[in-house]
Short mmCIF file of N, CA and C in Angstrom, two decimals:
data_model
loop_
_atom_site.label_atom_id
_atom_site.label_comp_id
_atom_site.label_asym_id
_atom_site.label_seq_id
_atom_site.Cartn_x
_atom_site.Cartn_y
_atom_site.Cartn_z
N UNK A 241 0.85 -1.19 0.00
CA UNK A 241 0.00 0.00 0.00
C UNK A 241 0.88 1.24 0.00
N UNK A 242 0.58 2.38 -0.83
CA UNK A 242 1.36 3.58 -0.76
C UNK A 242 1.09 4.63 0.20
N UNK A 243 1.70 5.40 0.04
CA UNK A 243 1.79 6.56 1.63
C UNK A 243 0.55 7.53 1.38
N UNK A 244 -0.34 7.44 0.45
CA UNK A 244 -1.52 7.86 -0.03
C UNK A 244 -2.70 7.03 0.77
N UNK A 245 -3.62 8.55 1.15
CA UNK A 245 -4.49 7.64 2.02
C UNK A 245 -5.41 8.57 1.64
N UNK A 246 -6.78 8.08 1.29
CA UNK A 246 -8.10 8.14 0.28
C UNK A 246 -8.75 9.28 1.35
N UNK A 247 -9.20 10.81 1.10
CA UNK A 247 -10.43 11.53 1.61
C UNK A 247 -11.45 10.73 1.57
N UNK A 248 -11.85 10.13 0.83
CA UNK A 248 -13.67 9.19 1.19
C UNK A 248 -12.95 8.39 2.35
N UNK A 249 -13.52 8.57 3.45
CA UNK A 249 -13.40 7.62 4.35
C UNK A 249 -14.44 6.11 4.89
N UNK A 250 -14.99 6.33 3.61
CA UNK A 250 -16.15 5.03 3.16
C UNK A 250 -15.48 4.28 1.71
N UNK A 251 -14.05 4.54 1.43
CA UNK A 251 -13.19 3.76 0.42
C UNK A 251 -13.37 2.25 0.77
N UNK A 252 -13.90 1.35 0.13
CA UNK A 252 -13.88 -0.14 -0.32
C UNK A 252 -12.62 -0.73 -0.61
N UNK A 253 -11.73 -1.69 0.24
CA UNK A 253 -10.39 -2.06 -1.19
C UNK A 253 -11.73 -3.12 -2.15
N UNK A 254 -10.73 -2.73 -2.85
CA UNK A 254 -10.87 -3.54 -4.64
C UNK A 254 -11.46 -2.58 -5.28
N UNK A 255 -11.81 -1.45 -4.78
CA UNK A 255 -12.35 -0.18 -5.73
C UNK A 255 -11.80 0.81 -6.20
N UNK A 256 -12.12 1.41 -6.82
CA UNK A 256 -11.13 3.03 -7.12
C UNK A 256 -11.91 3.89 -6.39
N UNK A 257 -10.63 4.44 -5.94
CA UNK A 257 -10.89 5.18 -4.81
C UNK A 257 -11.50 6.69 -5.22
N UNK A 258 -10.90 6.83 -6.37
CA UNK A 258 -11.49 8.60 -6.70
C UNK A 258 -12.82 8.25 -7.45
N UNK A 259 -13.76 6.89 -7.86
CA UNK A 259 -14.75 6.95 -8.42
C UNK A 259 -15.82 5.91 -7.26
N UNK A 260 -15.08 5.68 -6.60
CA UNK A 260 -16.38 4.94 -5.08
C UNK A 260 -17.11 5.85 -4.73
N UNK A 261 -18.04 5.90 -4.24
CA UNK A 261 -18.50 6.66 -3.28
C UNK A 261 -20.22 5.88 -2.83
N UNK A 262 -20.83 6.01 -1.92
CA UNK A 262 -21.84 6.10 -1.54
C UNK A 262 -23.11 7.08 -2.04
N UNK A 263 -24.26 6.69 -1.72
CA UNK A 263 -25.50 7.16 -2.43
C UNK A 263 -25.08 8.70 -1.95
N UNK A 264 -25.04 8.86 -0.30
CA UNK A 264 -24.57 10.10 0.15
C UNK A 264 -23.19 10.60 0.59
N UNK A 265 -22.22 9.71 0.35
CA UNK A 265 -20.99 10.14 0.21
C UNK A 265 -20.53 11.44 -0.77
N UNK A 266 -19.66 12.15 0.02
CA UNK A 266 -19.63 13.47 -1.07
C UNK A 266 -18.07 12.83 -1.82
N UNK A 267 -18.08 13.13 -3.11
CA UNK A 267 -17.30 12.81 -4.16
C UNK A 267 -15.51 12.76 -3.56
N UNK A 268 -14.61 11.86 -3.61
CA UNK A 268 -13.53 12.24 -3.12
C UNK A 268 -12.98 13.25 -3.93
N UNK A 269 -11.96 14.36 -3.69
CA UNK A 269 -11.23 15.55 -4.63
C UNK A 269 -10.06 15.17 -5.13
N UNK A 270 -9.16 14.69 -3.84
CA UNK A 270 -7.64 14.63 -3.83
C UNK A 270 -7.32 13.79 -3.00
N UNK A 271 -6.44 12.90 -3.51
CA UNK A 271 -5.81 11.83 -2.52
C UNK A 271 -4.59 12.48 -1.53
N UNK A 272 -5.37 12.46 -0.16
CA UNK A 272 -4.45 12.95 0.87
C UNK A 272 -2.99 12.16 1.35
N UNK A 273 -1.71 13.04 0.93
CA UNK A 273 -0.65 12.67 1.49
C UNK A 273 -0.22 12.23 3.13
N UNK A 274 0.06 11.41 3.41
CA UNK A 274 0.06 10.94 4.89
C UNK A 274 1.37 11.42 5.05
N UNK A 275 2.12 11.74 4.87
CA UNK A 275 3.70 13.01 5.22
C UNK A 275 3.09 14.30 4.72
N UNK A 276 2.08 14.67 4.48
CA UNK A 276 1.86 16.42 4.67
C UNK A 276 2.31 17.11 3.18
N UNK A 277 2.71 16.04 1.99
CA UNK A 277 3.08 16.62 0.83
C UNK A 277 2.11 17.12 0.01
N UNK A 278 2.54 18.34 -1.11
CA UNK A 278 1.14 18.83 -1.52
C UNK A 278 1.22 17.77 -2.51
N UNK A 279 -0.68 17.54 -2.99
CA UNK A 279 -0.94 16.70 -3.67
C UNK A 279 -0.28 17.19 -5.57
N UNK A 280 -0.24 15.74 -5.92
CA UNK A 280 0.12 15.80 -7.24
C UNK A 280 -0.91 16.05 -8.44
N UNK A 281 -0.74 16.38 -9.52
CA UNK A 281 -1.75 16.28 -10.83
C UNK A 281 -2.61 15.08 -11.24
N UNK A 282 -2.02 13.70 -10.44
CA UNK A 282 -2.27 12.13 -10.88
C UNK A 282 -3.13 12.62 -9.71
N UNK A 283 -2.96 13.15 -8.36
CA UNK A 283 -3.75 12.70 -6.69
C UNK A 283 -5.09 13.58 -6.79
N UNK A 284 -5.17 14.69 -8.05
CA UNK A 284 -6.47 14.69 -7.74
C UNK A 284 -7.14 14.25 -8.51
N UNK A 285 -8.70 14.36 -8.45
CA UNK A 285 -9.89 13.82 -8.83
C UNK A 285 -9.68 14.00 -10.46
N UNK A 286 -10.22 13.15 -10.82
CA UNK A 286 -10.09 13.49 -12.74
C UNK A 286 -11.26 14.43 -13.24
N UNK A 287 -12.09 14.61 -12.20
CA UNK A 287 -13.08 15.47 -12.86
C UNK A 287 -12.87 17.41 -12.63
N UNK A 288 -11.66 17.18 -12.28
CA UNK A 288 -10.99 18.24 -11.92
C UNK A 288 -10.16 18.64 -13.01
N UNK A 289 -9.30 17.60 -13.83
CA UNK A 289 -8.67 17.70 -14.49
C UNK A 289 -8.76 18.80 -15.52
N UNK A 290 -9.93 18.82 -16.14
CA UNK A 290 -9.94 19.30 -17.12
C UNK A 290 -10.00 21.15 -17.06
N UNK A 291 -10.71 21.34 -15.79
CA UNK A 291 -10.65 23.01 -15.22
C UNK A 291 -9.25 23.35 -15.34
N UNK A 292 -8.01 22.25 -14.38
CA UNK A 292 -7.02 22.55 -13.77
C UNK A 292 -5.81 22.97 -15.34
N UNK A 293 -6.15 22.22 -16.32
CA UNK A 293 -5.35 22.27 -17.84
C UNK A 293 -5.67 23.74 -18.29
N UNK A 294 -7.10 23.52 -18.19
CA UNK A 294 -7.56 24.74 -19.11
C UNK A 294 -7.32 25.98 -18.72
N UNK A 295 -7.46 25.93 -17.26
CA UNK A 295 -7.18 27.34 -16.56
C UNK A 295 -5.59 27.69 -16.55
N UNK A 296 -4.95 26.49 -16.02
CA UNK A 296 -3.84 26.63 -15.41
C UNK A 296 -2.38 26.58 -16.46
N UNK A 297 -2.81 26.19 -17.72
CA UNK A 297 -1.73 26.08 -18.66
C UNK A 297 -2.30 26.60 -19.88
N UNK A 298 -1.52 27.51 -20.98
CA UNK A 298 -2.04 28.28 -21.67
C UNK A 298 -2.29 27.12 -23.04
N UNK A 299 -3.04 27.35 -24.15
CA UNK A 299 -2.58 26.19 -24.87
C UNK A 299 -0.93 26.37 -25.41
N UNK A 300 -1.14 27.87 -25.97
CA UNK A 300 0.83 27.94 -26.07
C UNK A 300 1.75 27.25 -25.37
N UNK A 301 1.42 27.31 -23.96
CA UNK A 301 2.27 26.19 -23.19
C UNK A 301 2.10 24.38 -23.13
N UNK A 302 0.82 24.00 -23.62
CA UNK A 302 0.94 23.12 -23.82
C UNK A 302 1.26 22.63 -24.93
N UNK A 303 1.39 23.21 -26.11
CA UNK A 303 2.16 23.08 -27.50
C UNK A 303 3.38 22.81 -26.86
N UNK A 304 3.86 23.68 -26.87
CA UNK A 304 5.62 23.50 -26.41
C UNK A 304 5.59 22.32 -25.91
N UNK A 305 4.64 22.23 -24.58
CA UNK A 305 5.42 20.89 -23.30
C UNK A 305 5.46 19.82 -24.32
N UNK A 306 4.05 19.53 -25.50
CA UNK A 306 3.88 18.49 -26.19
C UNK A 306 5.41 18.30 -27.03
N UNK A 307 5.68 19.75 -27.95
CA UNK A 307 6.93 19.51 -28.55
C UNK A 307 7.94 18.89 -28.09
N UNK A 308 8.44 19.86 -26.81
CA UNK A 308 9.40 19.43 -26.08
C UNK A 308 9.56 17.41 -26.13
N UNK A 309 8.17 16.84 -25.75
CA UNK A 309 8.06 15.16 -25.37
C UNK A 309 8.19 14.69 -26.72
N UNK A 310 8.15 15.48 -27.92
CA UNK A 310 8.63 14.87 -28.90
C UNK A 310 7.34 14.48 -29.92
N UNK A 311 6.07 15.30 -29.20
CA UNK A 311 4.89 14.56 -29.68
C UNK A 311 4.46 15.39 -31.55
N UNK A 312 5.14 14.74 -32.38
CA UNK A 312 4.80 15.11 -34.14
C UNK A 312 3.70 16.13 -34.24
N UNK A 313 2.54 15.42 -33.65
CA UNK A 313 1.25 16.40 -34.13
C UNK A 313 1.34 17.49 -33.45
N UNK A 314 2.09 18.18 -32.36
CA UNK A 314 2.02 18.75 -31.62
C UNK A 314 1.92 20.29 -32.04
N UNK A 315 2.93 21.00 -33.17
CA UNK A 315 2.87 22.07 -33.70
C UNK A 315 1.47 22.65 -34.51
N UNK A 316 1.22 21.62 -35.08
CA UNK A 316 -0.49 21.74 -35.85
C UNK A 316 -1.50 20.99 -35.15
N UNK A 317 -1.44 20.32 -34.25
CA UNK A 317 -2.47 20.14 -33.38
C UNK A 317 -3.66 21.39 -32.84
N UNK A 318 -4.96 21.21 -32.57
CA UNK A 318 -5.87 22.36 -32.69
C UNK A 318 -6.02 22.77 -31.60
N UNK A 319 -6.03 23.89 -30.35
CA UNK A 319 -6.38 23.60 -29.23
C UNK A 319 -7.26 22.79 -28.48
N UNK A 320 -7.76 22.48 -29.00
CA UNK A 320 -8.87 21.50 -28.09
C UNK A 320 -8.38 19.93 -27.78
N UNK A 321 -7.73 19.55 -28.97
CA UNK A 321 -6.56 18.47 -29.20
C UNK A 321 -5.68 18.63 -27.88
N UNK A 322 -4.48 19.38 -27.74
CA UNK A 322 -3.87 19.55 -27.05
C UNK A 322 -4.39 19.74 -25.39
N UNK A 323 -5.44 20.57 -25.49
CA UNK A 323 -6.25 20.39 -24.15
C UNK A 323 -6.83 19.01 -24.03
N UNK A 324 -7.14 18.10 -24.48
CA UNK A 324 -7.50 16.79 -24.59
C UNK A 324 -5.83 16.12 -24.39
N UNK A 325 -5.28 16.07 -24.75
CA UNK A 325 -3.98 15.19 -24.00
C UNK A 325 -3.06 16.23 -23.17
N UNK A 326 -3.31 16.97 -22.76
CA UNK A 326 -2.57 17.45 -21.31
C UNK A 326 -4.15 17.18 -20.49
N UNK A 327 -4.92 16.79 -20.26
CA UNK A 327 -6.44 16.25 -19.47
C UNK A 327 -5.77 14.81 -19.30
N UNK A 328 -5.35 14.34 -20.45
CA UNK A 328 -5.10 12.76 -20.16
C UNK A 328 -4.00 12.45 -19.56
N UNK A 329 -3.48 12.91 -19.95
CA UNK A 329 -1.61 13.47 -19.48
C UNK A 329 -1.70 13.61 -17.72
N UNK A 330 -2.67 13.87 -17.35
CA UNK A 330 -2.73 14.90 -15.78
C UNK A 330 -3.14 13.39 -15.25
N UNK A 331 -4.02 12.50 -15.69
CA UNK A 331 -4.27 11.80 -14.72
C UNK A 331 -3.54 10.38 -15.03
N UNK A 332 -2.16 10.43 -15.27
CA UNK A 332 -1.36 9.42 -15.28
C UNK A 332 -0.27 9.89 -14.61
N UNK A 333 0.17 8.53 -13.94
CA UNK A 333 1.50 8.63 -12.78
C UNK A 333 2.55 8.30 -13.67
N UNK A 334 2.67 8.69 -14.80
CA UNK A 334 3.54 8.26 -15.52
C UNK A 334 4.78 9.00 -16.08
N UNK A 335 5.57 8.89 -17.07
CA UNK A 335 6.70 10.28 -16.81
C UNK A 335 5.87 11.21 -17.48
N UNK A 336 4.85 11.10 -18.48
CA UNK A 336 4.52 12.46 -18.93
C UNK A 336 3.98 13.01 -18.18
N UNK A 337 2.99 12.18 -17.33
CA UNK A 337 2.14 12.98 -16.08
C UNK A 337 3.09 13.66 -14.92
N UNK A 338 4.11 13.08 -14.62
CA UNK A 338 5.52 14.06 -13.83
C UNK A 338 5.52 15.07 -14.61
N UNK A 339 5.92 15.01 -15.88
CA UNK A 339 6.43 16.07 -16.78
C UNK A 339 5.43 17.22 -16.84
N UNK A 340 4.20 16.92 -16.69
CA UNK A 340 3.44 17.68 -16.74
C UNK A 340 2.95 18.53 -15.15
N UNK A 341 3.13 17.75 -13.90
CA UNK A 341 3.12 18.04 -13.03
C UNK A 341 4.06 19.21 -13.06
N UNK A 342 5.20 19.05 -13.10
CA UNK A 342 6.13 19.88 -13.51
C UNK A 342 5.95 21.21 -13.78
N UNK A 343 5.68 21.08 -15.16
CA UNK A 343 5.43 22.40 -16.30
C UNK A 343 4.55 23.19 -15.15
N UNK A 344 3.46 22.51 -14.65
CA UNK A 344 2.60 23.45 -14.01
C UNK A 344 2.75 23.87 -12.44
N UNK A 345 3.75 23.21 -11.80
CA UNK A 345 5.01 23.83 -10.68
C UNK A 345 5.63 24.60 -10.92
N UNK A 346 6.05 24.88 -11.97
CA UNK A 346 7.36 25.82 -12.55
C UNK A 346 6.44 27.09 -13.04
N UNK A 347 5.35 26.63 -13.79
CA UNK A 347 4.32 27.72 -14.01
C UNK A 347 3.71 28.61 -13.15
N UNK A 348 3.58 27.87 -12.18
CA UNK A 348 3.02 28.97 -10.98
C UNK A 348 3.69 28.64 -9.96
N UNK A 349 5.17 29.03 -9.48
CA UNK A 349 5.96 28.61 -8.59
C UNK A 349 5.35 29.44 -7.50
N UNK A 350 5.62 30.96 -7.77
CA UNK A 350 5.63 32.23 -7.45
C UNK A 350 4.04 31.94 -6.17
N UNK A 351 3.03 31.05 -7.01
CA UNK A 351 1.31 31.34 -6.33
C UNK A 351 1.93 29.56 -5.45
N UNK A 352 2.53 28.81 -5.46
CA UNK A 352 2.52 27.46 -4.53
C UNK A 352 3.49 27.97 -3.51
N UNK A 353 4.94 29.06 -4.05
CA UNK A 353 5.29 29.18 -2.43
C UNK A 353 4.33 29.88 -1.52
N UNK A 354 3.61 30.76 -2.08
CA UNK A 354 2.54 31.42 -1.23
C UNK A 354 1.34 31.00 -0.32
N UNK A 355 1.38 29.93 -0.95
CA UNK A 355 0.25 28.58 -0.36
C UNK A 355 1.35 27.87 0.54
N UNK A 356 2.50 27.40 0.04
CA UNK A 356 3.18 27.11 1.17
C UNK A 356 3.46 27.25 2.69
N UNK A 357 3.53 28.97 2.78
CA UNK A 357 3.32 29.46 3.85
C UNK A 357 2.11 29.33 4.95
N UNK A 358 0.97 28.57 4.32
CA UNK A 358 0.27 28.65 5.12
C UNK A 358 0.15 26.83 5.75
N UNK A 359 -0.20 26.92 7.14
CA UNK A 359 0.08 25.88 7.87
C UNK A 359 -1.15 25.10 8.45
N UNK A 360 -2.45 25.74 7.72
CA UNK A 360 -4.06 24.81 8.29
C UNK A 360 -4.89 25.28 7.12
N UNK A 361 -6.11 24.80 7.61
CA UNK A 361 -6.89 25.22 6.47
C UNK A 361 -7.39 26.60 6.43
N UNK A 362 -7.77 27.24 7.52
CA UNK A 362 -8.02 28.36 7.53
C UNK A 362 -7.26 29.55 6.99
N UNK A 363 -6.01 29.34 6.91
CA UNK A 363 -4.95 29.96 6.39
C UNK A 363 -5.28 29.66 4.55
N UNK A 364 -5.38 28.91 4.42
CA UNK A 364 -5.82 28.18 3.25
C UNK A 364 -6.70 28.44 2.46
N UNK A 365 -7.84 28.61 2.88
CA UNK A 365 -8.97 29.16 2.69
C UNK A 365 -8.95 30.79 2.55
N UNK A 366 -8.22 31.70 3.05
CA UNK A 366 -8.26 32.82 3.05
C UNK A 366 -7.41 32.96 1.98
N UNK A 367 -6.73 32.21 1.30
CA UNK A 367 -5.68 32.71 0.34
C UNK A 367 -6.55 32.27 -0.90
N UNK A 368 -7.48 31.09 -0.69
CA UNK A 368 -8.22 30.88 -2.26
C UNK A 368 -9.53 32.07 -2.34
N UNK A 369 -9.60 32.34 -1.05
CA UNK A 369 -10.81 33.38 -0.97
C UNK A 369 -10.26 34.58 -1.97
N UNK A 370 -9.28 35.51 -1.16
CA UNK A 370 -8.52 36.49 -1.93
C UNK A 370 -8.29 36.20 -3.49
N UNK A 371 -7.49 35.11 -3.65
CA UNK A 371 -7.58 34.56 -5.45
C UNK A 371 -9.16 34.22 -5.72
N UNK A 372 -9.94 33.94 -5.56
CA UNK A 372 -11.28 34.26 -6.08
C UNK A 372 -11.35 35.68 -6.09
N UNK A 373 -11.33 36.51 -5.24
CA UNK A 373 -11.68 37.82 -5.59
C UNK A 373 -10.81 38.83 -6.59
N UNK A 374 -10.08 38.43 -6.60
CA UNK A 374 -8.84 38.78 -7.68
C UNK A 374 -8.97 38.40 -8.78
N UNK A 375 -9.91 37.24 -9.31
CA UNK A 375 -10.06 36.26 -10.20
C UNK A 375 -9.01 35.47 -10.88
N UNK A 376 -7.81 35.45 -9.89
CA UNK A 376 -6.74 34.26 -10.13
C UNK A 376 -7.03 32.96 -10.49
N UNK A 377 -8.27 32.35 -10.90
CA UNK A 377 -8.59 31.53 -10.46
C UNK A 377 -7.56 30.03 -10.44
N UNK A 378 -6.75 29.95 -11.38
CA UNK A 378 -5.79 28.96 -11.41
C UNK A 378 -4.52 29.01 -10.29
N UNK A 379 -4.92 30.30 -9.53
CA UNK A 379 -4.06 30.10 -7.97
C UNK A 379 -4.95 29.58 -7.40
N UNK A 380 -6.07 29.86 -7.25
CA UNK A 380 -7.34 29.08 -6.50
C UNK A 380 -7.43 27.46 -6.66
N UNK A 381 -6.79 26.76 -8.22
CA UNK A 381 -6.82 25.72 -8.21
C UNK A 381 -5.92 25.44 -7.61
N UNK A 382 -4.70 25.49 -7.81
CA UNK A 382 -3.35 25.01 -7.64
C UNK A 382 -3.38 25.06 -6.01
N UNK A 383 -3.92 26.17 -5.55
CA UNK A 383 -3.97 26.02 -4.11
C UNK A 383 -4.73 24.58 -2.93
N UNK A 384 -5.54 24.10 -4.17
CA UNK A 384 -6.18 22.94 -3.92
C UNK A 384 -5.17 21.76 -3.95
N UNK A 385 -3.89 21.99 -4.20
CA UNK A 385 -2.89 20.78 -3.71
C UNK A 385 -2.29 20.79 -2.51
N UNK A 386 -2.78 22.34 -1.57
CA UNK A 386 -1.75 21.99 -0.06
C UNK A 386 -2.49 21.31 1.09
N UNK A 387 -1.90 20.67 1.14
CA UNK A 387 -1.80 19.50 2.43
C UNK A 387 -2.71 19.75 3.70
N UNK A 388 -3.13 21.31 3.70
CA UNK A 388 -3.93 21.56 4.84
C UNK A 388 -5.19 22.19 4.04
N UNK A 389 -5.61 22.05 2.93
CA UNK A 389 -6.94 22.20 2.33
C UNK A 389 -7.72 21.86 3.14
N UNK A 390 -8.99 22.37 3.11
CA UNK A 390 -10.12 21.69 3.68
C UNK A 390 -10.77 20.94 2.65
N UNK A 391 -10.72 19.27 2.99
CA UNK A 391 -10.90 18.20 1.74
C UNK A 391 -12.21 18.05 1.81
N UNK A 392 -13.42 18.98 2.54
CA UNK A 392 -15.01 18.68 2.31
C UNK A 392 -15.26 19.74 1.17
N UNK A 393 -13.98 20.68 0.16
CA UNK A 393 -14.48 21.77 -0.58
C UNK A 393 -13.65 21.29 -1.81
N UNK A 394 -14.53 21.43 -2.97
CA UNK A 394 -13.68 21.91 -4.04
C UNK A 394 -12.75 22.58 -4.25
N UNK A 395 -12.66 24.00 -3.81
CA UNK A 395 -12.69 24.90 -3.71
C UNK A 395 -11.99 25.92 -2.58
#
């Protein structure tokens, strides 16, 4: 078993854990780190995925990341294409899904040390509050990977 331990606390083994849930179970978000690490691009929910690409990486940047991996179609690929495999890309533990974890660490370094600093959720919450009102909203996502989120919110 890995150092990953499931928010639904009604998780089944033999199930997947980000698509179990109960009639009234609320949806799991992010698979909580048991050492306090912020969550990865693979740890959250896949139905997240697709906000977290679109908002959080420009398609310009995902052209490149694609080039960079060597991917042919990548220069004439259409945006929606490219937003369709950095979506697929996000929810694999695989090197592109690192690679992509990556791109979007390095992308908003500046908005995760700032989330860093904070040490509970309340702290937490006041910093996605402010980026909502600012309409940062892709600090608002990204902020949804620190370790002291409150895991009953999207958000």
């Amino acid at each position: 078993m890995s150092d990953l331990s499931v928010v639904n606390l009604n998780h089944r083994p033999g199930t997947s854990a980000l698509l179990f849930r109960g009639r009234n179970d609320p949806l799991p978000l992010v698979m909580a780190d048991a050492k306090g690490r912020r969550a990865r691009i693979w740890d959250i929910a896949p139905t997240l995925h697709c906000s977290i690409i679109g908002t959080c990486l420009s398609a310009a940047e995902l052209r490149q990341f694609f080039i960079k991996l060597g991917d042919a179609d990548a220069r004439t690929a259409s945006d929606h294409t490219l937003h369709s495999s950095g979506v697929r890309a996000a929810g694999k533990h695989d090197l592109v899904g690192k690679l992509l974890n990556k791109a979007l660490d390095n992308r908003h370094e500046a908005v995760i040390r700032r989330f860093a600093k904070s040490s509970n959720a309340t702290q937490v919450r006041a910093l996605w509050q402010q980026a909502f009102e600012t309409r940062r909203h892709s600090r608002r996502l990204l902020g949804g990977s620190h370790p002291s989120r409150d895991r009953s919110s999207a958000c």
